[in-house]
Amino acid sequence: MHMLKMKDRDVVSIGDFTLEEIEGIMDHAKKMVPIAKGEKKSKALDGKILSTLFFEPSTRTRLSFESAMLRLGGEFIGFAEPSVTSAKKGETLADTIRMAEAYSDVIVLRHPREGAARLAAKFSSKPVINAGDGAGQHPTQTLLDLFTIKTEKGKIGGMNINLVGDLKYGRTVHSLAHALAMFGAELTFTAPKDLQMPEHVINRVKELGVRPKMEESLENSIEDADVVYVTRIQKERFADLAEFEKVSGAYRIDMDMLEKAREDMIIMHPLPRVNEIAPEVDSTPHAKYFVQAFNGVPVRMALLSLVLGVRK
Amino acid sequence: MREFRVQPIRNGTVIDHIDSGKALKVIKIMGIDENVTSVVSVIMHVPSSKKEYKDIVKVEDRELNPKELEKIALLAPNATINIIRDYDVVKKTKVKPPERVAGIVRCANPNCITNAKTSMDTTEPVEPEFVVESTKPLKLRCIYCDRELENPEENLI
């Protein structure tokens, strides 16, 4: 593997990493898969302690970090909701972080405010991994999405990747679009007009040499896709319930919709899903969202071991 | 013949080449309000050789501190600062817009961690900090929440 300088690095935003570094993390994650599945045992992080500080609940992210740490022989401490913490008593995040820094070797932080992870990284000499900060960044989600495309399709560059649903407010799709453009993927943004990708994301993608196709109809855009990445359209975004039902129906993936898709097209979703994907789709070879959720474990194992400077 | 719109000052500061219309904001930055105790002259929309129009501010018996200088540099990136002592210009400098600014502008994103208050009303022990992405037009990006600040002038501390 090429020289990856990851020891003691914070993982706050995907934008902090070069293409080579992201590829290096994915290579490392690939080696973690058998350990993540429990087929191989590892004591690589024996004696290391992870703090999982979740100021906002997130079952999947927290459990996959904890599983990642345990699979590598490490241990974790932490909390799953802020009501049990001293933040309730008025403690600043900066102070909570300095406490966690003293008790552990690496910190994973989920916080409802944008910029929380950057602030935490400033106060901690131990590496901080951002597990989502408000409507801001969620870099480990982006990494596991990239890893899923890479492992399922063999490559990212040149793939036609169709991002579908709420592209305006969806936290993960902005940094994902940016990262995909770095890899030279072809992008299609399929969304209702009012929920289309924000201008600043489109501009950034164009600066990277990608000309995204904008679509309103999933029926039209699904044909060319190698990857369909579905996000949830939230009811709260609509003033009118009838309008919401019409829109969410038009973006739902069911067996009829799949008839137009390529045979080897894969469907991804950051989960939890509600109605965006019909349950009968789960048993088709297109469905990769549960594999994607599993991939959170090897990717987070790779990050934990890299920032802790352990490469076994 | 040069026409004097305002008399020269004996001691103090002359801020010249302020972008036309920005003089009142410069006055505000300097904390000059109804409790003013020295002579302040504000000249606005003066024909200028450099740019089409400019504003000038003259304040007697007062020099600028570094924070005020930084703020003026952001607001009026073409400004020159003349320190006057005994009617002579003893120092003339062009403001230099900084690459990063801390503690002079607050983030407009209400959900930014720098605007967070705990249940006991305490705040995080950091100053809001921005990368200056461009000065004309002024573009600041919060180093914490990564948002571009839409109206830096309205968010001066």
CSV table of N, CA, C and O in Angstrom, one decimal, chain A residues 87-95 98 111-116 118-119 122-123 133-137 204, chain B residues 109-127 129 141 143-147:
chain,number,residue,atom,x,y,z
A,87,ALA,N,-23.6,17.3,29.8
A,87,ALA,CA,-24.1,18.4,28.9
A,87,ALA,C,-25.4,18.9,29.4
A,87,ALA,O,-25.7,20.1,29.3
A,88,LYS,N,-26.1,18.0,30.0
A,88,LYS,CA,-27.4,18.4,30.7
A,88,LYS,C,-27.2,19.4,31.8
A,88,LYS,O,-28.0,20.2,32.1
A,89,LYS,N,-26.0,19.3,32.4
A,89,LYS,CA,-25.7,20.2,33.5
A,89,LYS,C,-25.0,21.4,33.1
A,89,LYS,O,-24.5,22.2,33.9
A,90,GLY,N,-24.9,21.6,31.8
A,90,GLY,CA,-24.3,22.9,31.3
A,90,GLY,C,-22.9,22.8,30.9
A,90,GLY,O,-22.2,23.8,30.6
A,91,GLU,N,-22.3,21.5,30.7
A,91,GLU,CA,-21.0,21.4,30.3
A,91,GLU,C,-20.8,21.7,28.8
A,91,GLU,O,-21.7,21.3,28.0
A,92,THR,N,-19.8,22.4,28.5
A,92,THR,CA,-19.6,22.7,27.0
A,92,THR,C,-19.0,21.4,26.4
A,92,THR,O,-18.5,20.5,27.0
A,93,LEU,N,-19.2,21.4,25.0
A,93,LEU,CA,-18.7,20.2,24.3
A,93,LEU,C,-17.1,20.2,24.4
A,93,LEU,O,-16.6,19.1,24.6
A,94,ALA,N,-16.5,21.3,24.4
A,94,ALA,CA,-15.0,21.4,24.6
A,94,ALA,C,-14.6,20.6,25.8
A,94,ALA,O,-13.6,19.9,25.8
A,95,ASP,N,-15.3,20.8,26.9
A,95,ASP,CA,-15.0,20.2,28.2
A,95,ASP,C,-15.3,18.7,28.1
A,95,ASP,O,-14.5,17.9,28.6
A,98,ARG,N,-12.5,17.0,26.3
A,98,ARG,CA,-11.2,16.9,27.0
A,98,ARG,C,-11.3,15.8,28.0
A,98,ARG,O,-10.3,15.2,28.3
A,111,HIS,N,-23.3,14.8,16.8
A,111,HIS,CA,-23.7,16.0,17.5
A,111,HIS,C,-24.7,16.7,16.6
A,111,HIS,O,-24.6,16.8,15.4
A,112,PRO,N,-25.8,17.3,17.2
A,112,PRO,CA,-26.8,18.0,16.4
A,112,PRO,C,-26.4,19.3,15.8
A,112,PRO,O,-27.1,19.9,15.0
A,113,ARG,N,-25.2,19.8,16.1
A,113,ARG,CA,-24.8,21.1,15.6
A,113,ARG,C,-23.7,21.0,14.6
A,113,ARG,O,-22.7,20.3,14.8
A,114,GLU,N,-23.8,21.8,13.5
A,114,GLU,CA,-22.8,21.9,12.5
A,114,GLU,C,-21.5,22.4,13.0
A,114,GLU,O,-21.5,23.4,13.7
A,115,GLY,N,-20.4,21.8,12.7
A,115,GLY,CA,-19.1,22.3,13.1
A,115,GLY,C,-18.6,21.7,14.5
A,115,GLY,O,-17.5,21.9,14.9
A,116,ALA,N,-19.5,20.9,15.1
A,116,ALA,CA,-19.1,20.3,16.4
A,116,ALA,C,-17.9,19.4,16.3
A,116,ALA,O,-17.0,19.5,17.2
A,118,ARG,N,-15.4,19.6,14.1
A,118,ARG,CA,-14.2,20.4,13.9
A,118,ARG,C,-13.8,21.1,15.3
A,118,ARG,O,-12.6,21.1,15.6
A,119,LEU,N,-14.7,21.5,16.0
A,119,LEU,CA,-14.4,22.1,17.3
A,119,LEU,C,-13.8,21.0,18.3
A,119,LEU,O,-12.8,21.2,18.9
A,122,LYS,N,-10.3,20.3,17.5
A,122,LYS,CA,-9.4,21.4,18.0
A,122,LYS,C,-9.0,21.2,19.5
A,122,LYS,O,-7.9,21.5,19.9
A,123,PHE,N,-9.9,20.6,20.3
A,123,PHE,CA,-9.6,20.4,21.7
A,123,PHE,C,-9.0,19.1,22.1
A,123,PHE,O,-8.7,18.9,23.2
A,133,ASP,N,-22.5,15.7,12.0
A,133,ASP,CA,-22.7,17.0,12.8
A,133,ASP,C,-23.9,17.8,12.2
A,133,ASP,O,-23.7,18.5,11.2
A,134,GLY,N,-25.0,17.7,12.8
A,134,GLY,CA,-26.2,18.4,12.3
A,134,GLY,C,-26.4,18.2,10.8
A,134,GLY,O,-26.4,17.0,10.4
A,135,ALA,N,-26.7,19.3,10.1
A,135,ALA,CA,-26.9,19.1,8.7
A,135,ALA,C,-25.5,19.2,7.9
A,135,ALA,O,-25.5,19.4,6.7
A,136,GLY,N,-24.4,19.0,8.7
A,136,GLY,CA,-23.1,19.2,8.1
A,136,GLY,C,-22.6,17.9,7.5
A,136,GLY,O,-23.2,17.4,6.5
A,137,GLN,N,-21.5,17.4,8.0
A,137,GLN,CA,-20.7,16.3,7.3
A,137,GLN,C,-21.0,15.0,8.0
A,137,GLN,O,-21.3,14.9,9.2
A,204,ARG,N,-19.6,22.8,-7.6
A,204,ARG,CA,-18.4,22.1,-7.2
A,204,ARG,C,-18.1,20.8,-8.0
A,204,ARG,O,-17.0,20.5,-8.4
B,109,ASN,N,-25.0,31.1,10.8
B,109,ASN,CA,-25.8,29.8,10.8
B,109,ASN,C,-26.2,29.6,12.3
B,109,ASN,O,-25.3,29.4,13.2
B,110,PRO,N,-27.5,29.7,12.6
B,110,PRO,CA,-27.9,29.6,14.0
B,110,PRO,C,-27.5,28.2,14.6
B,110,PRO,O,-27.4,28.1,15.8
B,111,ASN,N,-27.4,27.2,13.7
B,111,ASN,CA,-27.1,25.9,14.2
B,111,ASN,C,-25.6,25.6,14.3
B,111,ASN,O,-25.2,24.4,14.5
B,112,CYS,N,-24.8,26.6,14.0
B,112,CYS,CA,-23.3,26.4,14.1
B,112,CYS,C,-22.9,26.2,15.6
B,112,CYS,O,-23.4,26.9,16.4
B,113,ILE,N,-21.9,25.4,15.8
B,113,ILE,CA,-21.5,25.1,17.2
B,113,ILE,C,-21.0,26.4,17.9
B,113,ILE,O,-21.1,26.5,19.1
B,114,THR,N,-20.5,27.3,17.1
B,114,THR,CA,-20.0,28.6,17.7
B,114,THR,C,-21.2,29.4,18.3
B,114,THR,O,-20.9,30.3,19.0
B,115,ASN,N,-22.4,29.1,17.9
B,115,ASN,CA,-23.6,29.8,18.4
B,115,ASN,C,-24.3,29.0,19.4
B,115,ASN,O,-25.4,29.4,19.9
B,116,ALA,N,-23.7,27.9,19.8
B,116,ALA,CA,-24.4,27.0,20.8
B,116,ALA,C,-24.4,27.5,22.2
B,116,ALA,O,-23.3,28.1,22.6
B,117,LYS,N,-25.5,27.4,22.9
B,117,LYS,CA,-25.5,27.7,24.3
B,117,LYS,C,-25.9,26.4,25.1
B,117,LYS,O,-26.8,25.7,24.7
B,118,THR,N,-25.2,26.1,26.2
B,118,THR,CA,-25.6,25.0,27.0
B,118,THR,C,-26.8,25.3,27.8
B,118,THR,O,-27.3,26.4,27.8
B,119,SER,N,-27.4,24.3,28.5
B,119,SER,CA,-28.6,24.5,29.3
B,119,SER,C,-28.3,25.6,30.4
B,119,SER,O,-29.2,26.2,31.0
B,120,MET,N,-27.0,25.8,30.8
B,120,MET,CA,-26.7,26.8,31.8
B,120,MET,C,-26.2,28.1,31.1
B,120,MET,O,-25.6,28.9,31.8
B,121,ASP,N,-26.5,28.2,29.8
B,121,ASP,CA,-26.2,29.4,29.1
B,121,ASP,C,-24.7,29.7,28.8
B,121,ASP,O,-24.3,30.8,28.5
B,122,THR,N,-23.9,28.6,29.1
B,122,THR,CA,-22.4,28.8,28.8
B,122,THR,C,-22.3,28.6,27.3
B,122,THR,O,-23.1,27.9,26.6
B,123,THR,N,-21.2,29.1,26.8
B,123,THR,CA,-20.9,28.9,25.3
B,123,THR,C,-19.5,28.2,25.2
B,123,THR,O,-18.8,28.1,26.1
B,124,GLU,N,-19.3,27.7,24.0
B,124,GLU,CA,-18.0,27.0,23.7
B,124,GLU,C,-16.9,28.0,23.8
B,124,GLU,O,-17.0,29.1,23.4
B,125,PRO,N,-15.7,27.6,24.3
B,125,PRO,CA,-14.6,28.5,24.5
B,125,PRO,C,-13.8,28.8,23.3
B,125,PRO,O,-12.6,28.6,23.2
B,126,VAL,N,-14.5,29.2,22.2
B,126,VAL,CA,-13.8,29.5,20.9
B,126,VAL,C,-14.4,30.8,20.4
B,126,VAL,O,-15.5,31.2,20.6
B,127,GLU,N,-13.5,31.5,19.6
B,127,GLU,CA,-14.0,32.7,18.9
B,127,GLU,C,-14.5,32.2,17.5
B,127,GLU,O,-13.9,31.2,16.9
B,129,GLU,N,-14.5,31.8,13.7
B,129,GLU,CA,-13.3,32.0,12.9
B,129,GLU,C,-13.6,31.7,11.4
B,129,GLU,O,-14.4,30.7,11.2
B,141,ARG,N,-15.8,31.9,4.9
B,141,ARG,CA,-16.3,30.6,5.2
B,141,ARG,C,-16.0,30.2,6.6
B,141,ARG,O,-14.8,30.3,7.0
B,143,ILE,N,-14.9,28.2,9.7
B,143,ILE,CA,-14.0,27.0,9.7
B,143,ILE,C,-14.6,25.9,10.5
B,143,ILE,O,-14.2,24.8,10.4
B,144,TYR,N,-15.7,26.2,11.2
B,144,TYR,CA,-16.4,25.1,12.0
B,144,TYR,C,-17.5,24.5,11.2
B,144,TYR,O,-17.4,23.3,10.8
B,145,CYS,N,-18.5,25.3,10.8
B,145,CYS,CA,-19.7,24.6,10.1
B,145,CYS,C,-19.5,24.6,8.6
B,145,CYS,O,-20.3,24.0,7.9
B,146,ASP,N,-18.5,25.3,8.1
B,146,ASP,CA,-18.1,25.2,6.7
B,146,ASP,C,-19.2,26.0,5.8
B,146,ASP,O,-19.1,25.8,4.6
B,147,ARG,N,-20.0,26.8,6.4
B,147,ARG,CA,-21.0,27.5,5.6
B,147,ARG,C,-20.4,28.9,5.2
B,147,ARG,O,-19.6,29.5,6.0
